[in-house]
PDB file of C-alpha atoms in Angstrom:
ATOM      1  CA  MET F 179     163.900  46.947 109.387  1.00  0.00           C
ATOM      2  CA  ALA F 180     164.429  45.643 112.900  1.00  0.00           C
ATOM      3  CA  MET F 181     161.915  44.747 115.608  1.00  0.00           C
ATOM      4  CA  PHE F 182     161.934  46.176 119.108  1.00  0.00           C
ATOM      5  CA  MET F 183     160.237  45.771 122.469  1.00  0.00           C
ATOM      6  CA  ASP F 184     160.325  48.801 124.720  1.00  0.00           C
ATOM      7  CA  VAL F 185     159.170  48.920 128.304  1.00  0.00           C
ATOM      8  CA  HIS F 186     157.594  51.797 130.235  1.00  0.00           C
ATOM      9  CA  THR F 187     157.222  51.855 134.010  1.00  0.00           C
ATOM     10  CA  GLY F 188     155.000  53.842 136.366  1.00  0.00           C
ATOM     11  CA  PHE F 189     151.747  53.498 134.402  1.00  0.00           C
ATOM     12  CA  PHE F 190     149.799  52.526 137.518  1.00  0.00           C
ATOM     13  CA  GLY F 191     146.035  52.641 137.063  1.00  0.00           C
ATOM     14  CA  THR F 192     146.277  53.738 133.423  1.00  0.00           C
ATOM     15  CA  THR F 193     143.028  53.127 131.522  1.00  0.00           C
ATOM     16  CA  HIS F 194     142.368  51.735 128.054  1.00  0.00           C
ATOM     17  CA  GLU F 195     141.428  55.241 126.873  1.00  0.00           C
ATOM     18  CA  GLU F 196     144.689  56.719 128.192  1.00  0.00           C
ATOM     19  CA  LEU F 197     146.839  53.990 126.649  1.00  0.00           C
ATOM     20  CA  ASP F 198     144.983  54.375 123.368  1.00  0.00           C
ATOM     21  CA  ALA F 199     145.582  58.146 123.400  1.00  0.00           C
ATOM     22  CA  ALA F 200     149.298  57.623 124.076  1.00  0.00           C
ATOM     23  CA  HIS F 201     149.512  55.024 121.307  1.00  0.00           C
ATOM     24  CA  ARG F 202     147.763  57.357 118.846  1.00  0.00           C
ATOM     25  CA  ALA F 203     150.230  60.112 119.755  1.00  0.00           C
ATOM     26  CA  ASP F 204     153.026  57.742 118.687  1.00  0.00           C
ATOM     27  CA  LEU F 205     151.201  56.767 115.480  1.00  0.00           C
ATOM     28  CA  ARG F 206     150.759  60.405 114.458  1.00  0.00           C
ATOM     29  CA  ILE F 207     154.537  61.060 114.297  1.00  0.00           C
ATOM     30  CA  GLU F 208     156.119  57.619 113.870  1.00  0.00           C
ATOM     31  CA  ALA F 209     156.467  57.897 110.072  1.00  0.00           C
ATOM     32  CA  GLU F 210     158.823  60.839 110.494  1.00  0.00           C
ATOM     33  CA  GLU F 211     161.276  58.451 112.172  1.00  0.00           C
ATOM     34  CA  GLY F 212     160.558  55.442 109.926  1.00  0.00           C
ATOM     35  CA  VAL F 213     159.042  53.603 112.904  1.00  0.00           C
ATOM     36  CA  HIS F 214     155.792  51.665 113.275  1.00  0.00           C
ATOM     37  CA  PHE F 215     154.299  50.756 116.627  1.00  0.00           C
ATOM     38  CA  GLU F 216     152.437  47.486 116.162  1.00  0.00           C
ATOM     39  CA  ARG F 217     150.871  46.851 119.544  1.00  0.00           C
ATOM     40  CA  ALA F 218     151.092  47.930 123.177  1.00  0.00           C
ATOM     41  CA  TRP F 219     150.106  45.946 126.255  1.00  0.00           C
ATOM     42  CA  LEU F 220     149.513  47.334 129.755  1.00  0.00           C
ATOM     43  CA  ASP F 221     149.568  45.900 133.266  1.00  0.00           C
ATOM     44  CA  PRO F 222     147.941  48.775 135.185  1.00  0.00           C
ATOM     45  CA  GLU F 223     148.407  47.055 138.535  1.00  0.00           C
ATOM     46  CA  LEU F 224     152.202  46.883 138.200  1.00  0.00           C
ATOM     47  CA  GLY F 225     152.397  49.965 135.970  1.00  0.00           C
ATOM     48  CA  LYS F 226     154.195  48.310 133.031  1.00  0.00           C
ATOM     49  CA  VAL F 227     153.673  48.928 129.325  1.00  0.00           C
ATOM     50  CA  PHE F 228     155.272  46.794 126.591  1.00  0.00           C
ATOM     51  CA  CYS F 229     155.385  48.244 123.054  1.00  0.00           C
ATOM     52  CA  LEU F 230     156.230  46.127 120.002  1.00  0.00           C
ATOM     53  CA  SER F 231     157.558  48.133 117.074  1.00  0.00           C
ATOM     54  CA  SER F 232     159.564  47.978 113.879  1.00  0.00           C
ATOM     55  CA  GLY F 233     161.996  50.628 112.743  1.00  0.00           C
ATOM     56  CA  PRO F 234     165.524  51.474 111.693  1.00  0.00           C
ATOM     57  CA  SER F 235     167.113  51.693 115.185  1.00  0.00           C
ATOM     58  CA  LYS F 236     166.514  51.786 118.934  1.00  0.00           C
ATOM     59  CA  GLU F 237     167.228  55.506 118.842  1.00  0.00           C
ATOM     60  CA  ALA F 238     164.477  56.144 116.281  1.00  0.00           C
ATOM     61  CA  VAL F 239     161.921  54.239 118.383  1.00  0.00           C
ATOM     62  CA  MET F 240     162.979  56.072 121.534  1.00  0.00           C
ATOM     63  CA  ARG F 241     162.739  59.431 119.736  1.00  0.00           C
ATOM     64  CA  VAL F 242     159.092  58.809 118.803  1.00  0.00           C
ATOM     65  CA  HIS F 243     158.186  57.999 122.407  1.00  0.00           C
ATOM     66  CA  GLU F 244     160.125  61.013 123.707  1.00  0.00           C
ATOM     67  CA  ARG F 245     158.542  63.387 121.210  1.00  0.00           C
ATOM     68  CA  ALA F 246     155.091  61.998 122.098  1.00  0.00           C
ATOM     69  CA  GLY F 247     155.762  62.775 125.752  1.00  0.00           C
ATOM     70  CA  HIS F 248     156.267  59.273 127.182  1.00  0.00           C
ATOM     71  CA  PRO F 249     159.924  58.185 127.035  1.00  0.00           C
ATOM     72  CA  ALA F 250     160.527  54.458 127.543  1.00  0.00           C
ATOM     73  CA  ALA F 251     162.648  53.094 130.393  1.00  0.00           C
ATOM     74  CA  GLU F 252     164.173  50.202 128.407  1.00  0.00           C
ATOM     75  CA  ILE F 253     164.393  48.994 124.834  1.00  0.00           C
ATOM     76  CA  TYR F 254     165.427  45.664 123.317  1.00  0.00           C
ATOM     77  CA  GLU F 255     166.155  44.667 119.734  1.00  0.00           C
ATOM     78  CA  LEU F 256     164.310  41.440 118.929  1.00  0.00           C
ATOM     79  CA  THR F 257     166.442  39.546 116.432  1.00  0.00           C
ATOM     80  CA  VAL F 258     164.766  36.174 117.106  1.00  0.00           C
ATOM     81  CA  GLU F 259     161.024  35.383 117.185  1.00  0.00           C
ATOM     82  CA  VAL F 260     159.177  32.101 117.532  1.00  0.00           C
TER      83      VAL F 260
ATOM     84  CA  MET Z 240     141.190  33.762 130.004  1.00  0.00           C
ATOM     85  CA  ALA Z 241     143.767  36.431 130.770  1.00  0.00           C
ATOM     86  CA  MET Z 242     146.831  37.562 128.803  1.00  0.00           C
ATOM     87  CA  PHE Z 243     150.348  37.683 130.195  1.00  0.00           C
ATOM     88  CA  MET Z 244     153.826  38.874 129.307  1.00  0.00           C
ATOM     89  CA  ASP Z 245     156.657  37.134 131.097  1.00  0.00           C
ATOM     90  CA  VAL Z 246     160.294  38.102 130.935  1.00  0.00           C
ATOM     91  CA  HIS Z 247     163.389  35.903 131.111  1.00  0.00           C
ATOM     92  CA  THR Z 248     166.902  37.207 131.678  1.00  0.00           C
ATOM     93  CA  GLY Z 249     170.362  35.769 131.018  1.00  0.00           C
ATOM     94  CA  PHE Z 250     169.649  34.388 127.530  1.00  0.00           C
ATOM     95  CA  PHE Z 251     172.850  35.901 126.134  1.00  0.00           C
ATOM     96  CA  GLY Z 252     173.816  34.550 122.720  1.00  0.00           C
ATOM     97  CA  THR Z 253     170.801  32.228 122.529  1.00  0.00           C
ATOM     98  CA  THR Z 254     170.099  31.101 118.959  1.00  0.00           C
ATOM     99  CA  HIS Z 255     166.861  30.784 117.035  1.00  0.00           C
ATOM    100  CA  GLU Z 256     167.132  26.985 117.291  1.00  0.00           C
ATOM    101  CA  GLU Z 257     167.565  27.134 121.074  1.00  0.00           C
ATOM    102  CA  LEU Z 258     164.637  29.526 121.558  1.00  0.00           C
ATOM    103  CA  ASP Z 259     162.491  27.375 119.305  1.00  0.00           C
ATOM    104  CA  ALA Z 260     163.378  24.249 121.329  1.00  0.00           C
ATOM    105  CA  ALA Z 261     162.506  26.044 124.595  1.00  0.00           C
ATOM    106  CA  HIS Z 262     159.221  27.285 123.108  1.00  0.00           C
ATOM    107  CA  ARG Z 263     158.326  23.789 121.898  1.00  0.00           C
ATOM    108  CA  ALA Z 264     159.039  22.435 125.391  1.00  0.00           C
ATOM    109  CA  ASP Z 265     156.417  24.874 126.697  1.00  0.00           C
ATOM    110  CA  LEU Z 266     153.931  23.959 123.953  1.00  0.00           C
ATOM    111  CA  ARG Z 267     154.217  20.247 124.759  1.00  0.00           C
ATOM    112  CA  ILE Z 268     152.922  20.680 128.332  1.00  0.00           C
ATOM    113  CA  GLU Z 269     150.990  23.987 128.306  1.00  0.00           C
ATOM    114  CA  ALA Z 270     147.561  22.350 127.838  1.00  0.00           C
ATOM    115  CA  GLU Z 271     147.934  20.595 131.197  1.00  0.00           C
ATOM    116  CA  GLU Z 272     147.871  24.049 132.834  1.00  0.00           C
ATOM    117  CA  GLY Z 273     145.274  25.591 130.491  1.00  0.00           C
ATOM    118  CA  VAL Z 274     147.956  27.940 129.092  1.00  0.00           C
ATOM    119  CA  HIS Z 275     148.877  28.864 125.521  1.00  0.00           C
ATOM    120  CA  PHE Z 276     152.149  30.554 124.607  1.00  0.00           C
ATOM    121  CA  GLU Z 277     151.459  32.697 121.559  1.00  0.00           C
ATOM    122  CA  ARG Z 278     154.849  34.151 120.710  1.00  0.00           C
ATOM    123  CA  ALA Z 279     158.312  34.683 122.161  1.00  0.00           C
ATOM    124  CA  TRP Z 280     160.862  37.333 121.221  1.00  0.00           C
ATOM    125  CA  LEU Z 281     164.569  37.327 122.052  1.00  0.00           C
ATOM    126  CA  ASP Z 282     167.266  39.973 122.339  1.00  0.00           C
ATOM    127  CA  PRO Z 283     170.382  37.736 122.475  1.00  0.00           C
ATOM    128  CA  GLU Z 284     172.707  40.699 122.987  1.00  0.00           C
ATOM    129  CA  LEU Z 285     171.004  41.795 126.225  1.00  0.00           C
ATOM    130  CA  GLY Z 286     169.823  38.273 127.093  1.00  0.00           C
ATOM    131  CA  LYS Z 287     166.102  39.093 127.358  1.00  0.00           C
ATOM    132  CA  VAL Z 288     163.160  36.947 126.280  1.00  0.00           C
ATOM    133  CA  PHE Z 289     159.544  38.193 126.232  1.00  0.00           C
ATOM    134  CA  CYS Z 290     156.774  35.564 126.092  1.00  0.00           C
ATOM    135  CA  LEU Z 291     153.159  36.465 125.304  1.00  0.00           C
ATOM    136  CA  SER Z 292     150.644  33.943 126.599  1.00  0.00           C
ATOM    137  CA  SER Z 293     147.036  33.389 127.588  1.00  0.00           C
ATOM    138  CA  GLY Z 294     145.905  31.326 130.531  1.00  0.00           C
ATOM    139  CA  PRO Z 295     143.956  31.169 133.778  1.00  0.00           C
ATOM    140  CA  SER Z 296     146.569  32.797 136.074  1.00  0.00           C
ATOM    141  CA  LYS Z 297     150.154  34.022 136.437  1.00  0.00           C
ATOM    142  CA  GLU Z 298     150.878  30.926 138.502  1.00  0.00           C
ATOM    143  CA  ALA Z 299     149.744  28.589 135.716  1.00  0.00           C
ATOM    144  CA  VAL Z 300     151.995  30.350 133.173  1.00  0.00           C
ATOM    145  CA  MET Z 301     154.946  30.282 135.557  1.00  0.00           C
ATOM    146  CA  ARG Z 302     154.388  26.576 136.256  1.00  0.00           C
ATOM    147  CA  VAL Z 303     154.655  25.708 132.551  1.00  0.00           C
ATOM    148  CA  HIS Z 304     157.971  27.581 132.243  1.00  0.00           C
ATOM    149  CA  GLU Z 305     159.282  25.996 135.452  1.00  0.00           C
ATOM    150  CA  ARG Z 306     158.299  22.477 134.401  1.00  0.00           C
ATOM    151  CA  ALA Z 307     159.917  23.088 130.985  1.00  0.00           C
ATOM    152  CA  GLY Z 308     163.162  24.023 132.738  1.00  0.00           C
ATOM    153  CA  HIS Z 309     163.262  27.784 132.147  1.00  0.00           C
ATOM    154  CA  PRO Z 310     161.513  29.720 134.948  1.00  0.00           C
ATOM    155  CA  ALA Z 311     160.696  33.351 134.137  1.00  0.00           C
ATOM    156  CA  ALA Z 312     162.094  36.262 136.148  1.00  0.00           C
ATOM    157  CA  GLU Z 313     158.976  38.460 135.912  1.00  0.00           C
ATOM    158  CA  ILE Z 314     155.363  38.175 134.816  1.00  0.00           C
ATOM    159  CA  TYR Z 315     152.697  40.777 134.079  1.00  0.00           C
ATOM    160  CA  GLU Z 316     148.965  40.450 133.508  1.00  0.00           C
ATOM    161  CA  LEU Z 317     147.987  42.439 130.415  1.00  0.00           C
ATOM    162  CA  THR Z 318     144.479  43.731 130.990  1.00  0.00           C
ATOM    163  CA  VAL Z 319     144.711  46.462 128.325  1.00  0.00           C
ATOM    164  CA  GLU Z 320     145.886  46.126 124.721  1.00  0.00           C
ATOM    165  CA  VAL Z 321     145.926  48.608 121.841  1.00  0.00           C
TER     166      VAL Z 321
END
């Protein structure tokens, strides 16, 4: 199982309720792709969302976000953590 | 106390030991700026580092990284977390 950080852009002015709804949409289907989204952080002023997840591949993580209706702009595999 | 995610670029091929040394350099001086770096994640293939921190301001976080010799390319204030 690998770890990933994906980045969404354009989430200007997004609220806690909206981010929570988007995150729950991921959680509902993530198991079908073998993915788990651990946490998501939002900067509503600059419109950025960072999602930390574990899963089998970048493609699997991206598929969950796409199927939930919010594809990510970038994704990184985190092989080192301190 | 606010939360921040900063992003470094160009860390291609960086090892766990090197990231740990950079992180410890931050930890040694962070208290002088009222900052705490919680975790850092690295994608050595794409050269990206994500640092999660808490502190009084973006400027304070950036100052710690600059003084430690590794200025960040971007920083975001994370006002929402799920």
